[in-house]
Amino acid sequence: QVQLVESGGGLVRAGGSLRLSCVASGSIFSINDMDWYRQTPGKQRELVALIFSGGGTYYADSVKGRFTISRDNAKNTVYLQMNSLKPEDTAGYYCHTVASRVGYWGQGTQVTVSS
């Protein structure tokens, strides 16, 4: 069983920054790839960023150059640094991982960017 707990969301003006955190427990964190997804009402959840267990990363085109995903294996934590935020970044942000071929999600943290 894996538990994921996100934090760090909030209300910010366009151009501002936020850092999201996701603390994982119940698994061998260092061997898991970790993802951040986001979702707005009526839309499918979309992949924002991914960090592999080896440290490689992937970003959606819409956030490339503005968002940075990182991990601290000693703290079982993955981060999403979000800079130059835009109103279209407004969404619920969810941490995700797969362990033993089972997908796990956190409860989400809301990010709202005002224009």
Backbone as a chain_set.jsonl record, in Angstrom:
{"seq": "QVQLVESGGGLVRAGGSLRLSCVASGSIFSINDMDWYRQTPGKQRELVALIFSGGGTYYADSVKGRFTISRDNAKNTVYLQMNSLKPEDTAGYYCHTVASRVGYWGQGTQVTVSS", "coords": {"N": [[0.848, -1.192, 0.0], [0.498, 2.21, -0.828], [0.825, 5.556, 0.166], [0.129, 8.863, -0.747], [0.692, 12.236, -0.222], [-0.142, 15.426, -0.984], [0.884, 18.889, -0.947], [1.037, 22.522, -0.775], [-0.375, 23.949, -2.658], [-2.391, 26.799, -3.747], [-3.546, 30.233, -3.983], [-2.436, 32.413, -6.445], [-0.997, 35.188, -8.181], [-0.911, 35.787, -11.727], [2.196, 35.098, -13.258], [3.463, 34.594, -10.929], [4.861, 32.255, -8.478], [4.781, 28.886, -7.276], [5.454, 26.123, -5.104], [4.915, 22.774, -5.17], [4.56, 19.91, -3.075], [4.975, 16.405, -2.571], [4.599, 13.835, -0.457], [5.586, 10.546, -0.028], [4.661, 7.367, 1.271], [4.997, 4.022, 2.489], [6.126, 2.569, 0.439], [8.989, 1.565, -1.522], [10.395, 4.283, -2.126], [12.545, 5.267, -3.622], [12.794, 3.712, -5.875], [10.695, 4.204, -7.469], [9.119, 5.66, -10.302], [7.857, 8.953, -10.451], [5.026, 11.054, -10.797], [3.421, 14.15, -11.739], [0.157, 15.168, -12.19], [-2.549, 17.133, -13.601], [-5.863, 18.489, -13.309], [-8.838, 19.911, -14.548], [-12.258, 20.888, -13.99], [-14.504, 18.829, -15.784], [-12.66, 17.987, -17.615], [-10.162, 15.645, -18.775], [-7.675, 14.141, -16.678], [-4.398, 15.352, -16.965], [-0.998, 14.637, -17.828], [1.606, 16.352, -16.323], [4.311, 16.487, -15.471], [7.108, 14.275, -15.121], [9.272, 12.273, -13.216], [11.853, 10.048, -13.38], [13.062, 7.096, -11.655], [15.792, 7.113, -11.876], [16.341, 9.755, -12.177], [15.939, 11.114, -14.567], [13.821, 13.298, -16.517], [10.565, 14.382, -17.667], [8.481, 16.663, -19.409], [5.305, 18.155, -20.012], [4.514, 19.921, -22.999], [3.222, 22.315, -22.511], [4.165, 23.273, -20.1], [6.855, 23.273, -20.178], [10.012, 24.632, -19.499], [9.016, 26.33, -17.6], [8.124, 24.907, -15.362], [9.577, 22.74, -12.901], [10.429, 19.531, -12.031], [11.444, 17.618, -9.238], [13.203, 15.436, -6.94], [13.61, 14.154, -3.629], [15.069, 11.605, -2.372], [15.803, 10.821, 0.174], [13.936, 12.022, 1.752], [11.638, 10.952, 0.823], [10.118, 12.425, -1.008], [8.63, 14.255, -3.649], [8.868, 17.094, -5.73], [7.268, 19.917, -7.283], [8.219, 22.632, -8.827], [6.82, 25.577, -9.744], [6.943, 28.132, -11.933], [6.436, 31.439, -13.339], [3.625, 31.415, -13.58], [0.461, 30.9, -15.166], [-2.958, 31.878, -15.873], [-4.186, 29.699, -17.117], [-2.956, 27.561, -15.933], [-4.391, 26.966, -13.748], [-5.797, 24.509, -11.746], [-6.576, 21.299, -10.227], [-3.935, 19.636, -8.737], [-2.24, 16.595, -8.879], [-0.426, 14.015, -7.36], [1.211, 11.057, -8.436], [1.967, 7.57, -8.659], [3.239, 4.338, -9.595], [3.243, 1.202, -8.172], [4.272, -2.062, -7.86], [2.704, -2.647, -10.068], [0.333, -1.371, -9.532], [-1.597, 1.548, -9.582], [-1.339, 4.621, -7.811], [-2.802, 7.463, -6.255], [-2.58, 10.778, -4.956], [-4.538, 12.982, -2.813], [-4.793, 15.404, -3.953], [-4.045, 18.883, -4.669], [-5.118, 22.204, -4.797], [-4.473, 24.606, -7.265], [-4.706, 27.937, -8.024], [-4.624, 30.464, -10.347], [-4.68, 33.816, -10.709], [-5.625, 36.388, -13.02]], "CA": [[0.0, 0.0, 0.0], [1.251, 3.459, -0.948], [0.083, 6.78, 0.462], [0.718, 10.074, -1.31], [0.06, 13.422, 0.356], [0.334, 16.648, -1.619], [0.705, 20.169, -0.273], [1.697, 23.635, -1.432], [-1.241, 24.695, -3.568], [-2.92, 28.055, -3.243], [-3.94, 31.284, -4.923], [-1.277, 33.229, -6.814], [-1.23, 36.018, -9.36], [-0.174, 35.41, -12.938], [3.604, 35.449, -13.175], [3.991, 34.166, -9.649], [5.436, 30.91, -8.336], [4.387, 27.991, -6.186], [6.145, 24.831, -5.075], [4.11, 21.678, -4.646], [5.301, 18.781, -2.502], [4.238, 15.146, -2.438], [5.322, 12.909, 0.409], [5.162, 9.172, -0.238], [4.966, 6.404, 2.326], [4.491, 2.684, 2.25], [6.768, 1.892, -0.68], [10.408, 1.903, -1.672], [10.24, 5.486, -2.932], [13.661, 5.565, -4.511], [12.742, 2.944, -7.113], [9.475, 4.537, -8.193], [8.926, 6.867, -11.093], [6.834, 9.788, -9.812], [4.401, 11.962, -11.759], [2.417, 15.145, -11.37], [-0.921, 15.382, -13.148], [-3.49, 18.175, -13.218], [-7.204, 18.282, -13.833], [-9.849, 20.94, -14.361], [-13.598, 20.286, -14.097], [-14.978, 18.466, -17.11], [-11.556, 17.571, -18.489], [-9.376, 14.506, -18.317], [-6.428, 14.423, -15.987], [-3.291, 15.373, -17.93], [0.343, 14.533, -17.27], [2.336, 17.617, -16.32], [5.747, 16.228, -15.382], [7.462, 12.934, -14.662], [10.673, 12.071, -12.876], [12.166, 8.633, -13.292], [13.831, 6.744, -10.475], [17.174, 7.473, -12.136], [16.476, 11.209, -12.187], [15.51, 11.719, -15.817], [12.551, 14.007, -16.406], [9.739, 14.653, -18.842], [7.52, 17.733, -19.174], [4.347, 18.501, -21.05], [4.939, 21.113, -23.742], [2.585, 23.515, -21.959], [4.848, 23.739, -18.883], [8.305, 23.18, -20.386], [10.708, 25.903, -19.292], [8.419, 27.055, -16.46], [7.983, 23.991, -14.224], [10.694, 21.841, -12.655], [10.144, 18.424, -11.112], [12.657, 17.11, -8.58], [12.886, 14.476, -5.883], [14.55, 13.963, -2.532], [14.799, 10.226, -1.954], [15.988, 10.714, 1.627], [12.704, 12.506, 2.381], [10.496, 10.336, 0.138], [9.332, 13.566, -1.447], [8.794, 14.79, -4.989], [8.479, 18.494, -5.762], [6.998, 20.556, -8.56], [8.423, 24.066, -8.765], [6.047, 26.18, -10.835], [7.261, 29.545, -12.106], [5.74, 32.139, -14.444], [2.3, 30.784, -13.651], [-0.543, 31.5, -16.037], [-4.318, 31.472, -15.465], [-4.508, 28.366, -17.644], [-2.373, 26.538, -15.051], [-5.35, 26.709, -12.675], [-6.244, 23.118, -11.776], [-6.18, 20.438, -9.13], [-2.683, 18.958, -9.077], [-2.247, 15.291, -8.241], [0.775, 13.196, -7.385], [0.868, 9.696, -8.886], [3.034, 6.609, -8.87], [2.844, 2.938, -9.78], [4.048, 0.284, -7.376], [3.791, -3.436, -8.065], [1.707, -2.566, -11.143], [-0.891, -0.726, -9.05], [-1.482, 2.996, -9.593], [-1.754, 5.312, -6.591], [-2.996, 8.901, -6.394], [-2.814, 11.585, -3.769], [-5.869, 13.599, -2.742], [-4.759, 16.601, -4.798], [-3.93, 20.214, -4.082], [-5.658, 23.156, -5.765], [-3.691, 25.775, -7.669], [-5.535, 28.921, -8.713], [-3.813, 31.577, -10.828], [-5.543, 34.927, -11.11], [-5.038, 37.235, -14.074]], "C": [[0.881, 1.239, 0.0], [0.331, 4.62, -0.603], [0.864, 7.971, -0.089], [-0.039, 11.273, -0.755], [0.685, 14.66, -0.26], [0.098, 17.867, -0.719], [1.334, 21.259, -1.124], [0.847, 24.414, -2.407], [-1.719, 25.984, -2.935], [-3.311, 28.989, -4.358], [-2.73, 32.175, -5.182], [-1.635, 34.046, -8.048], [-0.435, 35.491, -10.543], [1.253, 35.956, -12.864], [4.262, 35.015, -11.89], [4.474, 32.733, -9.659], [4.795, 30.185, -7.16], [5.263, 26.755, -6.256], [5.232, 23.814, -4.412], [5.03, 20.584, -4.117], [4.388, 17.573, -2.436], [5.107, 14.191, -1.63], [4.729, 11.519, 0.231], [5.533, 8.307, 0.955], [4.424, 5.054, 1.905], [5.101, 1.973, 1.07], [8.249, 2.24, -0.669], [10.472, 3.063, -2.643], [11.322, 5.612, -3.989], [13.587, 4.793, -5.822], [11.519, 3.279, -7.94], [9.662, 5.76, -9.079], [7.777, 7.638, -10.446], [6.328, 10.814, -10.824], [3.595, 13.032, -11.047], [1.43, 15.256, -12.54], [-1.726, 16.592, -12.699], [-4.824, 17.941, -13.919], [-8.079, 19.489, -13.534], [-11.208, 20.293, -14.563], [-13.994, 20.025, -15.544], [-13.904, 18.008, -18.068], [-10.851, 16.373, -17.894], [-8.135, 14.98, -17.588], [-5.297, 14.358, -17.022], [-1.952, 15.325, -17.201], [1.06, 15.874, -17.422], [3.844, 17.372, -16.357], [5.964, 14.861, -14.771], [8.938, 12.934, -14.301], [10.89, 10.583, -12.658], [13.005, 8.365, -12.043], [15.297, 7.125, -10.638], [17.418, 8.961, -12.24], [16.108, 11.885, -13.491], [14.122, 12.308, -15.683], [11.854, 14.14, -17.744], [8.756, 15.75, -18.46], [6.541, 17.835, -20.331], [4.802, 19.796, -21.723], [4.405, 22.397, -23.095], [3.308, 24.065, -20.735], [6.364, 23.746, -19.043], [8.944, 24.556, -20.26], [10.176, 26.711, -18.126], [8.351, 26.193, -15.203], [9.223, 23.112, -14.125], [10.279, 20.791, -11.644], [11.462, 17.936, -10.524], [12.232, 16.152, -7.476], [14.0, 14.462, -4.858], [14.263, 12.578, -1.972], [14.95, 10.049, -0.447], [14.721, 11.136, 2.373], [11.451, 11.886, 1.771], [9.551, 11.395, -0.428], [9.664, 13.929, -2.894], [8.211, 16.202, -4.993], [8.107, 18.911, -7.185], [7.112, 22.059, -8.347], [7.749, 24.684, -9.986], [6.321, 27.675, -10.862], [6.482, 30.122, -13.281], [4.342, 31.554, -14.658], [1.337, 31.611, -14.477], [-1.936, 31.089, -15.558], [-4.696, 30.082, -15.972], [-3.832, 27.236, -16.879], [-3.311, 26.214, -13.888], [-5.927, 25.303, -12.811], [-6.019, 22.494, -10.412], [-4.943, 19.669, -9.575], [-2.571, 17.697, -8.219], [-0.903, 14.596, -8.431], [0.369, 11.764, -7.706], [2.131, 8.853, -8.963], [2.422, 5.235, -9.113], [3.795, 2.08, -8.97], [3.441, -1.106, -7.5], [2.601, -3.453, -9.016], [0.36, -2.046, -10.673], [-0.653, 0.773, -9.026], [-2.031, 3.602, -8.312], [-1.808, 6.809, -6.861], [-3.055, 9.554, -5.015], [-4.2, 12.219, -3.852], [-5.941, 14.874, -3.562], [-4.591, 17.878, -4.004], [-4.306, 21.223, -5.159], [-4.692, 24.31, -6.0], [-4.607, 26.696, -8.461], [-4.669, 30.122, -9.062], [-4.747, 32.658, -11.34], [-4.829, 35.803, -12.134], [-4.903, 38.678, -13.607]], "O": [[1.874, 1.316, 0.724], [-0.819, 4.655, -1.04], [2.08, 8.076, 0.077], [-1.267, 11.319, -0.813], [1.876, 14.922, -0.091], [-0.774, 17.861, 0.15], [2.067, 20.977, -2.071], [1.289, 25.434, -2.935], [-1.49, 26.239, -1.752], [-3.399, 28.598, -5.522], [-2.079, 32.635, -4.244], [-2.471, 33.641, -8.856], [0.59, 34.83, -10.373], [1.487, 37.099, -12.469], [5.487, 35.061, -11.768], [4.498, 32.075, -10.7], [4.336, 30.795, -6.194], [5.752, 26.383, -7.323], [4.832, 23.966, -3.258], [6.124, 20.361, -4.635], [3.176, 17.704, -2.266], [6.192, 13.794, -2.054], [3.516, 11.337, 0.327], [6.584, 8.49, 1.569], [3.516, 4.956, 1.08], [4.656, 0.881, 0.716], [8.698, 3.097, 0.093], [10.589, 2.857, -3.851], [11.05, 6.015, -5.12], [14.247, 5.17, -6.791], [11.32, 2.699, -9.007], [10.27, 6.754, -8.681], [6.828, 7.032, -9.948], [7.102, 11.368, -11.604], [3.148, 12.853, -9.914], [1.815, 15.413, -13.698], [-1.606, 17.033, -11.556], [-4.902, 17.294, -14.963], [-8.069, 20.022, -12.425], [-11.311, 19.264, -15.23], [-13.84, 20.884, -16.412], [-14.198, 17.672, -19.215], [-10.922, 16.112, -16.693], [-7.616, 16.067, -17.842], [-5.24, 13.442, -17.843], [-1.79, 15.886, -16.117], [1.109, 16.449, -18.509], [4.562, 17.965, -17.163], [5.135, 14.353, -14.016], [9.757, 13.527, -15.004], [10.203, 9.947, -11.859], [13.58, 9.281, -11.455], [15.974, 7.426, -9.655], [18.561, 9.398, -12.376], [15.975, 13.108, -13.531], [13.335, 11.878, -14.84], [12.468, 14.026, -18.805], [8.254, 15.78, -17.336], [6.907, 17.626, -21.488], [5.404, 20.659, -21.083], [5.062, 23.437, -23.132], [3.086, 25.217, -20.365], [7.08, 24.18, -18.14], [8.468, 25.527, -20.848], [10.81, 27.676, -17.701], [8.506, 26.705, -14.094], [9.844, 22.781, -15.135], [9.834, 21.112, -10.542], [12.472, 17.852, -11.224], [11.055, 16.068, -7.125], [15.164, 14.72, -5.165], [13.329, 12.397, -1.191], [14.28, 9.201, 0.143], [14.461, 10.671, 3.483], [10.334, 12.242, 2.147], [8.331, 11.266, -0.331], [10.824, 13.911, -3.305], [7.197, 16.472, -4.349], [8.576, 18.325, -8.161], [6.225, 22.685, -7.767], [8.077, 24.347, -11.124], [5.972, 28.396, -9.928], [5.941, 29.388, -14.107], [3.946, 31.245, -15.781], [1.386, 32.841, -14.49], [-2.08, 30.056, -14.904], [-5.452, 29.368, -15.312], [-4.105, 26.066, -17.147], [-3.049, 25.284, -13.125], [-6.476, 24.945, -13.853], [-5.361, 23.075, -9.549], [-4.916, 19.113, -10.673], [-2.778, 17.728, -7.006], [-0.331, 14.594, -9.521], [-0.698, 11.31, -7.292], [3.212, 9.344, -9.287], [1.237, 5.012, -8.864], [5.014, 2.22, -9.074], [2.246, -1.299, -7.273], [1.624, -4.172, -8.803], [-0.652, -2.257, -11.341], [0.367, 1.233, -8.514], [-3.054, 3.16, -7.79], [-0.98, 7.355, -7.591], [-3.519, 8.957, -4.043], [-4.934, 12.024, -4.821], [-7.032, 15.374, -3.837], [-4.944, 17.951, -2.827], [-3.864, 21.11, -6.302], [-4.167, 24.907, -5.06], [-5.211, 26.283, -9.451], [-4.053, 30.728, -8.186], [-5.507, 32.445, -12.284], [-3.605, 35.941, -12.118], [-4.43, 39.529, -14.36]]}, "num_chains": 1, "name": "protein.A"}
